[in-house]
PDB file of C-alpha atoms in Angstrom:
ATOM      1  CA  ALA A   1     213.715  93.650 178.767  1.00  0.00           C
ATOM      2  CA  GLN A   2     212.668  91.327 176.006  1.00  0.00           C
ATOM      3  CA  LYS A   3     213.846  92.075 172.484  1.00  0.00           C
ATOM      4  CA  ILE A   4     213.345  90.620 169.028  1.00  0.00           C
ATOM      5  CA  THR A   5     215.820  91.267 166.201  1.00  0.00           C
ATOM      6  CA  GLN A   6     215.240  90.651 162.515  1.00  0.00           C
ATOM      7  CA  THR A   7     218.402  91.624 160.673  1.00  0.00           C
ATOM      8  CA  GLN A   8     217.138  91.167 157.093  1.00  0.00           C
ATOM      9  CA  PRO A   9     215.159  94.210 155.926  1.00  0.00           C
ATOM     10  CA  GLY A  10     214.419  92.463 152.615  1.00  0.00           C
ATOM     11  CA  MET A  11     214.785  89.029 151.081  1.00  0.00           C
ATOM     12  CA  PHE A  12     214.316  87.760 147.540  1.00  0.00           C
ATOM     13  CA  VAL A  13     213.584  84.186 146.506  1.00  0.00           C
ATOM     14  CA  GLN A  14     212.743  82.391 143.296  1.00  0.00           C
ATOM     15  CA  GLU A  15     209.364  80.720 143.101  1.00  0.00           C
ATOM     16  CA  LYS A  16     209.418  77.082 144.287  1.00  0.00           C
ATOM     17  CA  GLU A  17     212.682  77.557 146.201  1.00  0.00           C
ATOM     18  CA  ALA A  18     213.065  77.568 149.979  1.00  0.00           C
ATOM     19  CA  VAL A  19     213.898  80.688 152.000  1.00  0.00           C
ATOM     20  CA  THR A  20     214.969  81.285 155.595  1.00  0.00           C
ATOM     21  CA  LEU A  21     213.991  84.427 157.504  1.00  0.00           C
ATOM     22  CA  ASP A  22     216.164  85.136 160.527  1.00  0.00           C
ATOM     23  CA  CYS A  23     215.019  86.016 164.034  1.00  0.00           C
ATOM     24  CA  THR A  24     216.975  86.291 167.278  1.00  0.00           C
ATOM     25  CA  TYR A  25     215.525  87.113 170.650  1.00  0.00           C
ATOM     26  CA  ASP A  26     216.590  88.063 174.121  1.00  0.00           C
ATOM     27  CA  THR A  27     214.727  87.324 177.319  1.00  0.00           C
ATOM     28  CA  SER A  28     215.558  86.329 180.858  1.00  0.00           C
ATOM     29  CA  ASP A  29     212.272  84.484 181.299  1.00  0.00           C
ATOM     30  CA  PRO A  30     212.619  80.675 181.073  1.00  0.00           C
ATOM     31  CA  SER A  31     209.048  80.359 179.781  1.00  0.00           C
ATOM     32  CA  TYR A  32     208.285  82.088 176.520  1.00  0.00           C
ATOM     33  CA  GLY A  33     206.730  81.555 173.124  1.00  0.00           C
ATOM     34  CA  LEU A  34     207.834  82.549 169.663  1.00  0.00           C
ATOM     35  CA  PHE A  35     205.475  83.413 166.820  1.00  0.00           C
ATOM     36  CA  TRP A  36     205.739  84.255 163.164  1.00  0.00           C
ATOM     37  CA  TYR A  37     203.154  86.428 161.467  1.00  0.00           C
ATOM     38  CA  LYS A  38     202.669  87.354 157.811  1.00  0.00           C
ATOM     39  CA  GLN A  39     201.414  90.813 156.889  1.00  0.00           C
ATOM     40  CA  PRO A  40     200.412  91.210 153.237  1.00  0.00           C
ATOM     41  CA  SER A  41     199.833  94.609 151.692  1.00  0.00           C
ATOM     42  CA  SER A  42     196.227  94.495 152.899  1.00  0.00           C
ATOM     43  CA  GLY A  43     197.601  95.037 156.402  1.00  0.00           C
ATOM     44  CA  GLU A  44     196.099  92.132 158.310  1.00  0.00           C
ATOM     45  CA  MET A  45     198.429  90.094 160.519  1.00  0.00           C
ATOM     46  CA  ILE A  46     198.153  86.387 159.752  1.00  0.00           C
ATOM     47  CA  PHE A  47     199.400  83.846 162.287  1.00  0.00           C
ATOM     48  CA  LEU A  48     201.760  81.291 160.739  1.00  0.00           C
ATOM     49  CA  ILE A  49     203.512  79.215 163.378  1.00  0.00           C
ATOM     50  CA  TYR A  50     204.278  78.962 167.094  1.00  0.00           C
ATOM     51  CA  GLN A  51     207.172  77.497 169.120  1.00  0.00           C
ATOM     52  CA  GLY A  52     207.134  77.171 172.889  1.00  0.00           C
ATOM     53  CA  SER A  53     210.364  77.454 174.837  1.00  0.00           C
ATOM     54  CA  TYR A  54     209.896  73.991 176.329  1.00  0.00           C
ATOM     55  CA  ASP A  55     208.897  72.289 173.100  1.00  0.00           C
ATOM     56  CA  GLN A  56     211.315  69.505 172.272  1.00  0.00           C
ATOM     57  CA  GLN A  57     210.718  69.474 168.542  1.00  0.00           C
ATOM     58  CA  ASN A  58     210.758  72.241 165.973  1.00  0.00           C
ATOM     59  CA  ALA A  59     207.297  73.423 164.983  1.00  0.00           C
ATOM     60  CA  THR A  60     205.959  72.774 161.489  1.00  0.00           C
ATOM     61  CA  GLU A  61     202.786  73.988 159.772  1.00  0.00           C
ATOM     62  CA  GLY A  62     202.476  72.948 156.155  1.00  0.00           C
ATOM     63  CA  ARG A  63     205.183  74.748 154.167  1.00  0.00           C
ATOM     64  CA  TYR A  64     206.343  76.643 157.260  1.00  0.00           C
ATOM     65  CA  SER A  65     208.835  75.314 159.758  1.00  0.00           C
ATOM     66  CA  LEU A  66     210.615  76.987 162.619  1.00  0.00           C
ATOM     67  CA  ASN A  67     214.315  76.319 163.140  1.00  0.00           C
ATOM     68  CA  PHE A  68     214.498  76.782 166.917  1.00  0.00           C
ATOM     69  CA  GLN A  69     217.993  76.934 168.406  1.00  0.00           C
ATOM     70  CA  LYS A  70     217.439  77.709 172.068  1.00  0.00           C
ATOM     71  CA  ALA A  71     221.083  78.052 173.093  1.00  0.00           C
ATOM     72  CA  ARG A  72     221.668  80.575 170.319  1.00  0.00           C
ATOM     73  CA  LYS A  73     218.307  82.274 171.010  1.00  0.00           C
ATOM     74  CA  SER A  74     217.278  82.066 167.397  1.00  0.00           C
ATOM     75  CA  ALA A  75     213.941  81.133 165.837  1.00  0.00           C
ATOM     76  CA  ASN A  76     214.295  81.271 162.075  1.00  0.00           C
ATOM     77  CA  LEU A  77     211.315  80.730 159.788  1.00  0.00           C
ATOM     78  CA  VAL A  78     211.801  78.411 156.830  1.00  0.00           C
ATOM     79  CA  ILE A  79     209.342  78.597 153.957  1.00  0.00           C
ATOM     80  CA  SER A  80     209.625  75.701 151.553  1.00  0.00           C
ATOM     81  CA  ALA A  81     208.487  75.753 147.914  1.00  0.00           C
ATOM     82  CA  SER A  82     207.877  79.524 147.844  1.00  0.00           C
ATOM     83  CA  GLN A  83     204.796  80.788 146.058  1.00  0.00           C
ATOM     84  CA  LEU A  84     204.076  84.205 144.567  1.00  0.00           C
ATOM     85  CA  GLY A  85     201.443  84.711 147.250  1.00  0.00           C
ATOM     86  CA  ASP A  86     204.129  84.463 149.928  1.00  0.00           C
ATOM     87  CA  SER A  87     205.344  87.959 149.027  1.00  0.00           C
ATOM     88  CA  ALA A  88     204.637  90.000 152.159  1.00  0.00           C
ATOM     89  CA  MET A  89     206.156  91.419 155.332  1.00  0.00           C
ATOM     90  CA  TYR A  90     207.022  88.782 157.938  1.00  0.00           C
ATOM     91  CA  PHE A  91     207.260  89.481 161.658  1.00  0.00           C
ATOM     92  CA  CYS A  92     208.813  87.435 164.406  1.00  0.00           C
ATOM     93  CA  ALA A  93     207.253  87.998 167.827  1.00  0.00           C
ATOM     94  CA  MET A  94     207.782  86.775 171.354  1.00  0.00           C
ATOM     95  CA  ARG A  95     205.490  86.251 174.311  1.00  0.00           C
ATOM     96  CA  ASP A  96     207.169  85.968 177.658  1.00  0.00           C
ATOM     97  CA  GLY A  97     206.046  85.847 181.238  1.00  0.00           C
ATOM     98  CA  PHE A  98     203.687  88.795 181.474  1.00  0.00           C
ATOM     99  CA  THR A  99     200.903  88.016 183.903  1.00  0.00           C
ATOM    100  CA  ALA A 100     197.787  89.815 184.956  1.00  0.00           C
ATOM    101  CA  GLY A 101     195.030  88.660 187.199  1.00  0.00           C
ATOM    102  CA  GLY A 102     197.180  85.642 188.035  1.00  0.00           C
ATOM    103  CA  THR A 103     197.412  84.296 184.509  1.00  0.00           C
ATOM    104  CA  SER A 104     199.792  84.758 181.616  1.00  0.00           C
ATOM    105  CA  TYR A 105     198.104  86.765 178.922  1.00  0.00           C
ATOM    106  CA  GLY A 106     200.184  86.661 175.807  1.00  0.00           C
ATOM    107  CA  LYS A 107     201.443  90.199 175.264  1.00  0.00           C
ATOM    108  CA  LEU A 108     203.626  90.162 172.139  1.00  0.00           C
ATOM    109  CA  THR A 109     206.879  91.951 171.370  1.00  0.00           C
ATOM    110  CA  PHE A 110     207.553  92.198 167.631  1.00  0.00           C
ATOM    111  CA  GLY A 111     210.690  92.511 165.536  1.00  0.00           C
ATOM    112  CA  GLN A 112     211.141  95.071 162.789  1.00  0.00           C
ATOM    113  CA  GLY A 113     210.038  92.718 160.045  1.00  0.00           C
ATOM    114  CA  THR A 114     211.472  91.307 156.821  1.00  0.00           C
ATOM    115  CA  ILE A 115     209.953  92.039 153.423  1.00  0.00           C
ATOM    116  CA  LEU A 116     209.932  88.871 151.329  1.00  0.00           C
ATOM    117  CA  THR A 117     209.622  89.122 147.554  1.00  0.00           C
ATOM    118  CA  VAL A 118     209.017  85.961 145.545  1.00  0.00           C
ATOM    119  CA  HIS A 119     210.074  86.165 141.890  1.00  0.00           C
ATOM    120  CA  PRO A 120     208.421  84.026 139.184  1.00  0.00           C
TER     121      PRO A 120
ATOM    122  CA  GLY B   1     181.511  87.624 161.115  1.00  0.00           C
ATOM    123  CA  ALA B   2     184.157  85.149 162.140  1.00  0.00           C
ATOM    124  CA  GLY B   3     187.102  87.509 162.508  1.00  0.00           C
ATOM    125  CA  VAL B   4     188.117  90.657 164.346  1.00  0.00           C
ATOM    126  CA  SER B   5     186.692  93.775 162.769  1.00  0.00           C
ATOM    127  CA  GLN B   6     187.822  97.356 163.139  1.00  0.00           C
ATOM    128  CA  SER B   7     186.280 100.639 162.115  1.00  0.00           C
ATOM    129  CA  PRO B   8     186.897 102.945 160.505  1.00  0.00           C
ATOM    130  CA  ARG B   9     189.525 101.413 158.226  1.00  0.00           C
ATOM    131  CA  TYR B  10     190.930 104.835 157.428  1.00  0.00           C
ATOM    132  CA  LYS B  11     190.750 108.041 159.406  1.00  0.00           C
ATOM    133  CA  VAL B  12     192.171 111.442 158.585  1.00  0.00           C
ATOM    134  CA  ALA B  13     192.216 113.910 161.450  1.00  0.00           C
ATOM    135  CA  LYS B  14     193.450 117.444 161.724  1.00  0.00           C
ATOM    136  CA  ARG B  15     195.987 118.032 164.443  1.00  0.00           C
ATOM    137  CA  GLY B  16     194.196 118.718 167.694  1.00  0.00           C
ATOM    138  CA  GLN B  17     191.070 116.723 166.877  1.00  0.00           C
ATOM    139  CA  ASP B  18     189.853 113.799 168.974  1.00  0.00           C
ATOM    140  CA  VAL B  19     189.397 110.392 167.331  1.00  0.00           C
ATOM    141  CA  ALA B  20     187.744 107.130 168.391  1.00  0.00           C
ATOM    142  CA  LEU B  21     188.721 103.784 166.918  1.00  0.00           C
ATOM    143  CA  ARG B  22     186.491 100.752 167.354  1.00  0.00           C
ATOM    144  CA  CYS B  23     187.328  97.069 167.666  1.00  0.00           C
ATOM    145  CA  ASP B  24     184.867  94.159 167.541  1.00  0.00           C
ATOM    146  CA  PRO B  25     186.681  91.044 168.766  1.00  0.00           C
ATOM    147  CA  ILE B  26     185.829  87.459 167.991  1.00  0.00           C
ATOM    148  CA  SER B  27     182.816  86.431 170.042  1.00  0.00           C
ATOM    149  CA  GLY B  28     183.782  84.781 173.290  1.00  0.00           C
ATOM    150  CA  HIS B  29     187.399  85.928 173.291  1.00  0.00           C
ATOM    151  CA  VAL B  30     188.230  87.139 176.759  1.00  0.00           C
ATOM    152  CA  SER B  31     191.517  88.846 175.909  1.00  0.00           C
ATOM    153  CA  LEU B  32     191.812  91.954 173.765  1.00  0.00           C
ATOM    154  CA  PHE B  33     194.936  93.847 172.775  1.00  0.00           C
ATOM    155  CA  TRP B  34     195.655  97.147 171.042  1.00  0.00           C
ATOM    156  CA  TYR B  35     198.897  97.677 169.138  1.00  0.00           C
ATOM    157  CA  GLN B  36     200.310 100.673 167.282  1.00  0.00           C
ATOM    158  CA  GLN B  37     202.235 100.084 164.066  1.00  0.00           C
ATOM    159  CA  ALA B  38     204.268 102.943 162.606  1.00  0.00           C
ATOM    160  CA  LEU B  39     205.089 102.832 158.910  1.00  0.00           C
ATOM    161  CA  GLY B  40     207.705 100.173 158.154  1.00  0.00           C
ATOM    162  CA  GLN B  41     207.904  99.004 161.761  1.00  0.00           C
ATOM    163  CA  GLY B  42     206.604  96.107 163.797  1.00  0.00           C
ATOM    164  CA  PRO B  43     203.515  96.571 165.973  1.00  0.00           C
ATOM    165  CA  GLU B  44     204.055  97.883 169.487  1.00  0.00           C
ATOM    166  CA  PHE B  45     201.858  96.976 172.429  1.00  0.00           C
ATOM    167  CA  LEU B  46     199.544  99.652 173.766  1.00  0.00           C
ATOM    168  CA  THR B  47     197.114  98.042 176.183  1.00  0.00           C
ATOM    169  CA  TYR B  48     195.422  94.789 177.248  1.00  0.00           C
ATOM    170  CA  PHE B  49     191.938  93.912 178.481  1.00  0.00           C
ATOM    171  CA  GLN B  50     190.739  90.773 180.155  1.00  0.00           C
ATOM    172  CA  ASN B  51     186.981  90.984 179.775  1.00  0.00           C
ATOM    173  CA  GLU B  52     186.131  94.547 180.828  1.00  0.00           C
ATOM    174  CA  ALA B  53     189.194  95.007 183.025  1.00  0.00           C
ATOM    175  CA  GLN B  54     192.148  96.927 181.632  1.00  0.00           C
ATOM    176  CA  LEU B  55     195.003  94.996 183.200  1.00  0.00           C
ATOM    177  CA  ASP B  56     197.954  96.516 181.360  1.00  0.00           C
ATOM    178  CA  LYS B  57     198.153  99.980 179.881  1.00  0.00           C
ATOM    179  CA  SER B  58     201.905 100.327 180.076  1.00  0.00           C
ATOM    180  CA  GLY B  59     202.274 100.886 176.323  1.00  0.00           C
ATOM    181  CA  LEU B  60     199.989 103.897 176.015  1.00  0.00           C
ATOM    182  CA  PRO B  61     202.359 106.681 174.881  1.00  0.00           C
ATOM    183  CA  SER B  62     200.697 109.550 176.702  1.00  0.00           C
ATOM    184  CA  ASP B  63     197.643 110.494 178.726  1.00  0.00           C
ATOM    185  CA  ARG B  64     196.002 111.565 175.462  1.00  0.00           C
ATOM    186  CA  PHE B  65     195.414 107.876 174.757  1.00  0.00           C
ATOM    187  CA  PHE B  66     192.518 106.167 176.469  1.00  0.00           C
ATOM    188  CA  ALA B  67     190.959 102.742 175.905  1.00  0.00           C
ATOM    189  CA  GLU B  68     187.833 101.106 177.241  1.00  0.00           C
ATOM    190  CA  ARG B  69     185.887  97.885 176.949  1.00  0.00           C
ATOM    191  CA  PRO B  70     182.866  98.522 179.180  1.00  0.00           C
ATOM    192  CA  GLU B  71     180.911  95.318 178.543  1.00  0.00           C
ATOM    193  CA  GLY B  72     183.802  92.998 177.865  1.00  0.00           C
ATOM    194  CA  SER B  73     183.288  92.774 174.122  1.00  0.00           C
ATOM    195  CA  VAL B  74     183.622  95.854 171.881  1.00  0.00           C
ATOM    196  CA  SER B  75     186.586  98.097 172.661  1.00  0.00           C
ATOM    197  CA  THR B  76     187.272 101.714 171.778  1.00  0.00           C
ATOM    198  CA  LEU B  77     190.650 103.407 171.609  1.00  0.00           C
ATOM    199  CA  LYS B  78     190.360 107.159 171.949  1.00  0.00           C
ATOM    200  CA  ILE B  79     193.071 109.644 171.147  1.00  0.00           C
ATOM    201  CA  GLN B  80     192.570 113.195 172.315  1.00  0.00           C
ATOM    202  CA  ARG B  81     194.186 116.266 170.740  1.00  0.00           C
ATOM    203  CA  THR B  82     195.846 114.207 168.012  1.00  0.00           C
ATOM    204  CA  GLN B  83     199.423 114.996 167.029  1.00  0.00           C
ATOM    205  CA  GLN B  84     201.295 114.147 163.826  1.00  0.00           C
ATOM    206  CA  GLU B  85     203.325 111.508 165.636  1.00  0.00           C
ATOM    207  CA  ASP B  86     200.080 109.632 166.302  1.00  0.00           C
ATOM    208  CA  SER B  87     199.873 108.765 162.587  1.00  0.00           C
ATOM    209  CA  ALA B  88     200.070 104.988 162.419  1.00  0.00           C
ATOM    210  CA  VAL B  89     198.034 101.843 161.913  1.00  0.00           C
ATOM    211  CA  TYR B  90     196.196 100.801 165.059  1.00  0.00           C
ATOM    212  CA  LEU B  91     195.715  97.055 165.299  1.00  0.00           C
ATOM    213  CA  CYS B  92     193.327  95.249 167.550  1.00  0.00           C
ATOM    214  CA  ALA B  93     193.716  91.575 168.409  1.00  0.00           C
ATOM    215  CA  SER B  94     191.628  89.162 170.406  1.00  0.00           C
ATOM    216  CA  SER B  95     192.973  86.016 171.876  1.00  0.00           C
ATOM    217  CA  ARG B  96     192.036  82.614 173.153  1.00  0.00           C
ATOM    218  CA  ARG B  97     194.151  79.910 174.674  1.00  0.00           C
ATOM    219  CA  ARG B  98     194.225  76.838 172.462  1.00  0.00           C
ATOM    220  CA  ALA B  99     196.434  73.838 173.230  1.00  0.00           C
ATOM    221  CA  GLY B 100     198.508  75.986 175.551  1.00  0.00           C
ATOM    222  CA  VAL B 101     199.099  78.677 172.938  1.00  0.00           C
ATOM    223  CA  TYR B 102     197.734  82.203 173.239  1.00  0.00           C
ATOM    224  CA  GLU B 103     196.882  82.596 169.574  1.00  0.00           C
ATOM    225  CA  GLN B 104     196.131  86.196 168.734  1.00  0.00           C
ATOM    226  CA  TYR B 105     193.749  87.021 165.889  1.00  0.00           C
ATOM    227  CA  PHE B 106     194.311  90.450 164.425  1.00  0.00           C
ATOM    228  CA  GLY B 107     191.863  92.807 162.785  1.00  0.00           C
ATOM    229  CA  PRO B 108     192.640  94.682 159.559  1.00  0.00           C
ATOM    230  CA  GLY B 109     193.664  97.802 161.460  1.00  0.00           C
ATOM    231  CA  THR B 110     192.708 101.453 161.318  1.00  0.00           C
ATOM    232  CA  ARG B 111     195.127 103.679 159.446  1.00  0.00           C
ATOM    233  CA  LEU B 112     195.179 107.065 161.178  1.00  0.00           C
ATOM    234  CA  THR B 113     196.694 110.038 159.393  1.00  0.00           C
ATOM    235  CA  VAL B 114     197.029 113.285 161.312  1.00  0.00           C
ATOM    236  CA  THR B 115     197.511 116.352 159.129  1.00  0.00           C
TER     237      THR B 115
END
């Protein structure tokens, strides 16, 4: 069974510094995708970044980058130049080979989350 | 509206009552998911629709939970005879495939409290 592990219940960072949020995963499927979502106190899940298992390069989206180490099964999120508005819960999630009707449909398995607090 | 909407945002039910939670996905999104998020935890998959067909309901915790999407757009998650352990945020997401990525767009959730 697929599993996502986030070992940091909480992280603190100073404004304008970089922070790394850890994520490890376990799957036997060779084709999978890894996602990071941000959940502010309002509750909505906001998509940040995606990495496919066959992607050769690490994904980047603005201040977010994903440090993908396939052999170690880790997909850490790096946030550069932290801002006060980055304070939120962050979830790592994985999509693996679930299919229905003959096509893969993107069912997500989430980790437990990491609460990030950015200090001024 | 451009995003996924859910109603009600908050629901308080007495134990034993039936509740119905509504999800309006982004127009044109074929895929729709329901997740349950307990306090302080990550969301857990409940069920998946492709258009009006419910193709995966493996995450529904008991036969008190029922979901439908009769016309392939709006979906309703119904919980019968609610129990305290049903208290959670229920998230709906709709999805499209863009550049090979199944990007899921989440609604704001419905916070259900069973007293």
